[in-house]
Short mmCIF file of C-alpha atoms and ligand atoms in Angstrom, two decimals:
data_model
loop_
_atom_site.label_atom_id
_atom_site.label_comp_id
_atom_site.label_asym_id
_atom_site.label_seq_id
_atom_site.Cartn_x
_atom_site.Cartn_y
_atom_site.Cartn_z
CA MET U 1 -177.76 -17.38 11.25
CA LEU U 2 -180.26 -20.12 10.47
CA GLY U 3 -181.10 -22.06 7.30
CA GLY U 4 -181.84 -25.46 5.84
CA VAL U 5 -184.87 -27.66 5.27
CA GLY U 6 -186.11 -27.85 8.88
CA TYR U 7 -185.65 -24.12 9.35
CA SER U 8 -187.43 -23.31 6.07
CA MET U 9 -190.61 -25.01 7.23
CA PHE U 10 -191.17 -22.55 10.12
CA ALA U 11 -188.80 -19.74 9.20
CA SER U 12 -190.25 -16.76 11.10
CA ARG U 13 -191.26 -18.75 14.15
CA LEU U 14 -187.85 -20.40 14.52
CA LEU U 15 -186.06 -17.06 14.20
CA SER U 16 -188.35 -15.66 16.87
CA GLU U 17 -187.94 -18.61 19.25
CA THR U 18 -184.16 -18.96 18.92
CA GLY U 19 -183.27 -15.28 19.04
CA ALA U 20 -181.04 -15.65 15.98
CA GLU U 21 -180.37 -12.48 13.99
CA PHE U 22 -180.90 -13.83 10.48
CA GLY U 23 -182.40 -16.80 8.68
CA ILE U 24 -182.58 -17.75 5.02
CA HIS U 25 -185.46 -19.94 3.92
CA GLY U 26 -185.47 -21.74 0.59
CA ASP U 27 -182.30 -22.16 -1.49
CA GLY U 28 -179.26 -20.76 0.30
CA GLU U 29 -176.60 -20.28 -2.36
CA THR U 30 -177.40 -16.78 -3.61
CA GLY U 31 -179.06 -15.41 -0.45
CA LEU U 32 -176.02 -16.10 1.72
CA VAL U 33 -173.68 -14.28 -0.67
CA GLN U 34 -176.14 -11.38 -0.96
CA LEU U 35 -176.38 -11.16 2.84
CA VAL U 36 -172.60 -10.93 3.26
CA ARG U 37 -172.52 -8.16 0.62
CA GLU U 38 -175.27 -6.20 2.39
CA LEU U 39 -173.63 -6.64 5.81
CA GLU U 40 -170.41 -5.22 4.36
CA GLY U 41 -172.24 -2.51 2.40
CA SER U 42 -175.53 -0.65 2.60
CA ARG U 43 -177.43 -3.19 4.79
CA ARG U 44 -180.42 -3.23 2.43
CA PHE U 45 -181.74 -6.54 3.76
CA ASP U 46 -184.87 -6.26 1.62
CA ARG U 47 -182.60 -7.15 -1.33
CA VAL U 48 -181.51 -10.52 0.09
CA GLU U 49 -183.44 -13.48 -1.32
CA GLY U 50 -185.19 -15.59 1.32
CA LEU U 51 -183.91 -13.49 4.24
CA VAL U 52 -185.83 -13.32 7.52
CA TRP U 53 -184.58 -10.58 9.85
CA ARG U 54 -185.57 -8.34 12.73
CA THR U 55 -186.95 -4.87 12.16
CA GLY U 56 -187.80 -2.59 15.11
CA GLY U 57 -189.39 -5.22 17.31
CA GLY U 58 -190.94 -7.30 14.49
CA LEU U 59 -189.80 -9.76 11.86
CA HIS U 60 -189.61 -9.26 8.12
CA ALA U 61 -189.47 -12.14 5.63
CA ASN U 62 -188.45 -11.84 1.97
CA ALA U 63 -189.81 -14.37 -0.51
CA PRO U 64 -187.76 -17.61 -0.55
CA ALA U 65 -185.26 -18.11 -3.34
CA TRP U 66 -186.62 -20.87 -5.58
CA PRO U 67 -185.07 -20.19 -9.01
CA ARG U 68 -187.00 -21.93 -11.81
CA ARG U 69 -183.83 -23.54 -13.15
CA VAL U 70 -181.23 -24.66 -10.65
CA SER U 71 -177.61 -24.24 -11.66
CA LEU U 72 -174.86 -25.28 -9.26
CA ALA U 73 -171.08 -25.46 -9.23
CA THR U 74 -169.91 -28.91 -10.35
CA ARG U 75 -166.30 -29.19 -9.11
CA ARG U 76 -167.16 -30.45 -5.61
CA ASP U 77 -163.84 -29.19 -4.25
CA ALA U 78 -165.09 -27.17 -1.25
CA VAL U 79 -164.56 -30.02 1.24
CA ASP U 80 -162.45 -33.20 1.33
CA ASN U 81 -165.15 -35.54 -0.04
CA ALA U 82 -162.76 -38.51 -0.18
CA ALA U 83 -162.09 -38.26 3.58
CA TYR U 84 -165.81 -38.27 4.38
CA PHE U 85 -166.31 -41.17 2.01
CA ARG U 86 -163.54 -43.25 3.64
CA LEU U 87 -165.24 -42.69 7.01
CA GLY U 88 -168.45 -44.22 5.67
CA GLY U 89 -170.15 -41.38 3.85
CA GLN U 90 -171.80 -41.17 0.46
CA GLY U 91 -171.75 -38.56 -2.29
CA GLY U 92 -174.98 -36.59 -2.49
CA PHE U 93 -176.04 -34.89 -5.71
CA GLU U 94 -179.24 -33.24 -6.96
CA THR U 95 -180.99 -33.43 -10.34
CA ARG U 96 -183.87 -31.15 -9.24
CA ARG U 97 -185.38 -29.32 -6.30
CA GLY U 98 -189.01 -28.96 -5.19
CA CYS U 99 -192.09 -31.11 -5.64
CA PRO U 100 -195.68 -30.44 -6.85
CA ARG U 101 -197.18 -33.15 -4.63
CA ARG U 102 -198.56 -32.49 -1.14
CA CYS U 103 -197.82 -35.60 0.97
CA LEU U 104 -198.72 -34.61 4.51
CA TYR U 105 -195.57 -35.94 6.17
CA CYS U 106 -193.10 -34.36 3.78
CA ALA U 107 -191.00 -31.22 4.20
CA ASP U 108 -189.88 -30.85 0.59
CA PRO U 109 -192.73 -28.78 -0.93
CA ALA U 110 -192.58 -26.31 1.98
CA ALA U 111 -188.80 -26.02 2.00
CA LYS U 112 -187.99 -26.33 -1.72
CA GLY U 113 -191.17 -25.04 -3.37
CA GLY U 114 -194.16 -26.61 -5.10
CA ALA U 115 -192.60 -27.09 -8.56
CA SER U 116 -189.88 -29.41 -9.84
CA ARG U 117 -186.97 -27.14 -10.65
CA LEU U 118 -184.61 -29.03 -12.92
CA ARG U 119 -180.87 -28.87 -13.45
CA ASP U 120 -179.11 -29.17 -16.79
CA PRO U 121 -178.25 -32.90 -17.27
CA VAL U 122 -174.76 -31.97 -18.54
CA GLU U 123 -174.11 -30.11 -15.29
CA ILE U 124 -175.29 -33.14 -13.27
CA ALA U 125 -173.02 -35.51 -15.24
CA ASP U 126 -170.04 -33.16 -14.70
CA GLU U 127 -170.70 -33.16 -10.96
CA ILE U 128 -170.92 -36.96 -10.79
CA GLU U 129 -167.68 -37.24 -12.77
CA ALA U 130 -166.03 -34.88 -10.26
CA LEU U 131 -167.14 -37.11 -7.37
CA LEU U 132 -166.00 -40.30 -9.14
CA ALA U 133 -162.60 -38.71 -9.81
CA GLN U 134 -162.23 -38.27 -6.03
CA GLY U 135 -163.00 -41.98 -5.53
CA VAL U 136 -166.55 -41.34 -4.28
CA ASN U 137 -168.49 -44.11 -6.01
CA VAL U 138 -171.48 -44.52 -3.69
CA LEU U 139 -173.93 -41.80 -4.64
CA HIS U 140 -177.16 -40.57 -3.07
CA THR U 141 -179.82 -38.72 -5.08
CA CYS U 142 -180.85 -35.75 -2.93
CA ASP U 143 -183.89 -34.77 -5.01
CA ALA U 144 -187.31 -34.12 -3.57
CA GLU U 145 -188.75 -36.73 -5.95
CA PHE U 146 -186.62 -38.18 -8.75
CA ASN U 147 -189.65 -39.48 -10.71
CA ILE U 148 -191.41 -36.10 -10.96
CA PRO U 149 -191.52 -34.83 -13.64
CA GLY U 150 -191.04 -37.89 -15.84
CA PRO U 151 -188.18 -38.06 -18.37
CA THR U 152 -190.23 -36.71 -21.28
CA LEU U 153 -190.40 -33.31 -19.59
CA TRP U 154 -186.63 -32.91 -19.56
CA PRO U 155 -185.83 -30.43 -22.31
CA CYS U 156 -182.95 -32.54 -23.66
CA VAL U 157 -184.89 -35.83 -23.99
CA ARG U 158 -186.50 -36.58 -27.39
CA ARG U 159 -188.81 -39.53 -28.03
C1 B12 T 201 -179.70 -37.15 1.58
C2 B12 T 201 -180.71 -37.11 2.69
C3 B12 T 201 -180.47 -37.93 3.80
C4 B12 T 201 -179.22 -38.78 3.95
C5 B12 T 201 -178.05 -37.86 4.40
C6 B12 T 201 -176.70 -38.41 3.97
C7 B12 T 201 -175.60 -37.42 4.21
N1 B12 T 201 -174.58 -37.87 4.87
O1 B12 T 201 -175.66 -36.27 3.81
C8 B12 T 201 -179.66 -39.84 5.00
C9 B12 T 201 -180.22 -41.04 4.26
C10 B12 T 201 -178.59 -40.28 5.97
C11 B12 T 201 -180.82 -39.10 5.68
C12 B12 T 201 -181.29 -39.44 6.92
C13 B12 T 201 -182.35 -38.79 7.56
N2 B12 T 201 -183.18 -37.87 7.00
CO1 B12 T 201 -182.85 -37.05 5.26
N3 B12 T 201 -182.78 -36.26 3.56
C14 B12 T 201 -181.89 -36.30 2.61
C15 B12 T 201 -182.37 -35.44 1.43
C16 B12 T 201 -182.99 -36.37 0.39
C17 B12 T 201 -181.32 -34.58 0.75
C18 B12 T 201 -180.50 -33.67 1.67
C19 B12 T 201 -179.52 -32.88 0.86
O2 B12 T 201 -178.31 -33.11 0.93
N4 B12 T 201 -180.02 -31.94 0.04
C20 B12 T 201 -179.19 -31.11 -0.82
C21 B12 T 201 -178.80 -29.83 -0.11
C22 B12 T 201 -177.96 -28.96 -1.03
O3 B12 T 201 -180.00 -29.14 0.19
P1 B12 T 201 -180.32 -28.56 1.62
O4 B12 T 201 -179.69 -29.36 2.69
O5 B12 T 201 -181.78 -28.29 1.72
O6 B12 T 201 -179.56 -27.14 1.63
C23 B12 T 201 -180.02 -26.02 0.91
C24 B12 T 201 -180.94 -25.09 1.71
O7 B12 T 201 -181.77 -25.76 2.65
C25 B12 T 201 -179.99 -24.11 2.36
N5 B12 T 201 -179.29 -24.43 3.60
C26 B12 T 201 -178.97 -25.61 4.17
N6 B12 T 201 -178.32 -25.42 5.31
C27 B12 T 201 -178.20 -24.11 5.50
C28 B12 T 201 -177.59 -23.38 6.53
C29 B12 T 201 -177.61 -21.99 6.49
C30 B12 T 201 -176.96 -21.19 7.61
C31 B12 T 201 -178.23 -21.31 5.39
C32 B12 T 201 -178.27 -19.83 5.33
C33 B12 T 201 -178.86 -22.05 4.37
C34 B12 T 201 -178.81 -23.44 4.42
O8 B12 T 201 -179.01 -23.94 1.35
C35 B12 T 201 -178.77 -25.19 0.65
C36 B12 T 201 -178.58 -24.89 -0.83
O9 B12 T 201 -179.71 -24.27 -1.40
C37 B12 T 201 -183.44 -34.52 2.13
C38 B12 T 201 -184.56 -34.05 1.23
C39 B12 T 201 -184.13 -32.91 0.34
N7 B12 T 201 -184.68 -32.88 -0.85
O10 B12 T 201 -183.32 -32.06 0.67
C40 B12 T 201 -183.95 -35.44 3.25
C41 B12 T 201 -184.46 -34.82 4.54
C42 B12 T 201 -183.52 -33.70 4.97
N8 B12 T 201 -184.32 -35.91 5.52
C43 B12 T 201 -185.28 -35.92 6.42
C44 B12 T 201 -185.34 -36.82 7.52
C45 B12 T 201 -186.63 -36.78 8.35
C46 B12 T 201 -184.29 -37.70 7.81
C47 B12 T 201 -184.19 -38.66 9.00
C48 B12 T 201 -184.60 -38.04 10.36
C49 B12 T 201 -185.01 -39.91 8.66
C50 B12 T 201 -185.13 -40.90 9.82
N9 B12 T 201 -186.32 -40.96 10.40
O11 B12 T 201 -184.16 -41.56 10.17
C51 B12 T 201 -182.70 -39.05 8.98
C52 B12 T 201 -181.86 -38.14 9.89
C53 B12 T 201 -180.40 -38.44 9.83
C54 B12 T 201 -179.60 -37.57 10.77
N10 B12 T 201 -178.71 -38.19 11.51
O12 B12 T 201 -179.76 -36.36 10.82
C55 B12 T 201 -186.29 -34.83 6.15
C56 B12 T 201 -186.19 -33.67 7.15
C57 B12 T 201 -187.55 -33.08 7.49
C58 B12 T 201 -187.54 -31.90 8.42
N11 B12 T 201 -186.42 -31.34 8.84
O13 B12 T 201 -188.59 -31.46 8.78
C59 B12 T 201 -185.99 -34.46 4.65
C60 B12 T 201 -186.27 -32.97 4.29
C61 B12 T 201 -186.84 -35.42 3.77
C62 B12 T 201 -188.31 -35.05 3.74
N12 B12 T 201 -188.80 -34.63 2.60
O14 B12 T 201 -189.04 -35.16 4.69
N13 B12 T 201 -181.30 -38.09 4.89
S1 SF4 T 202 -191.06 -35.34 -2.36
FE1 SF4 T 202 -192.14 -37.35 -2.40
S2 SF4 T 202 -193.01 -37.55 -0.34
FE2 SF4 T 202 -192.47 -35.35 -0.61
S3 SF4 T 202 -194.37 -34.35 -1.37
FE3 SF4 T 202 -193.15 -34.99 -3.16
S4 SF4 T 202 -193.95 -37.02 -3.73
FE4 SF4 T 202 -194.62 -36.59 -1.61
#
């Protein structure tokens, strides 16, 4: 099972070269859950967002999952963030995914799509509060490009 930014850049080729059974390119949150459901159920892999899989000697690739608005869980309780932080980590969070620019060296437009897909600012603030409550006070913005689009395009910001 493959996924992630590097994988998403060359999804079909990497599945072919590695011999892996499945890959998900693009966002992974919904596709992974859908894949588990299909593996336990009717195995309709064409219904799994972003899935790349093998079909009778060839490969089939569904369109990547790049939802226009990104909404994520905010509790940050899936792993022991404080332990990672004590060992020298930092708390990553996202305010958007994707980028409309085309800088030659950059993986983000290929892996996360060619549009800035924003999160609700309230959701972002809740997530940062959850990290701070765990003592994680060094934060890393994991956006493609924080400055695109500018603040006036956020739906909640009025001039
Ligand atoms: C934060 C960050 C760092 C931090 C990491 C800190 C940490 N401890 O986590 C630091 C500063 C250390 C760092 C360093 C480097 N980084 Co960096 N980094 C990022 C950044 C900005 C965010 C990563 C992130 O957490 N994203 C948020 C998560 C939720 O997104 P995600 O990882 O893509 O995961 C989603 C999907 O991809 C998918 N998914 C992910 N994994 C899997 C697995 C499976 C099985 C499935 C199904 C799906 C799936 O589901 C997730 C949810 O949708 C990305 C750019 C970006 N916008 O993502 C660059 C990025 C990953 N970094 C990059 C690079 C090049 C590096 C360095 C090599 C730079 C260097 N020359 O030193 C080093 C490598 C460090 C190392 N040891 O590996 C490149 C990778 C390019 C590529 N693979 O072709 C990126 C894409 C930046 C870019 N635009 O070019 N980085
Ligand atoms: S994320 Fe930054 S480096 Fe990558 S394409 Fe966008 S503007 Fe260029």
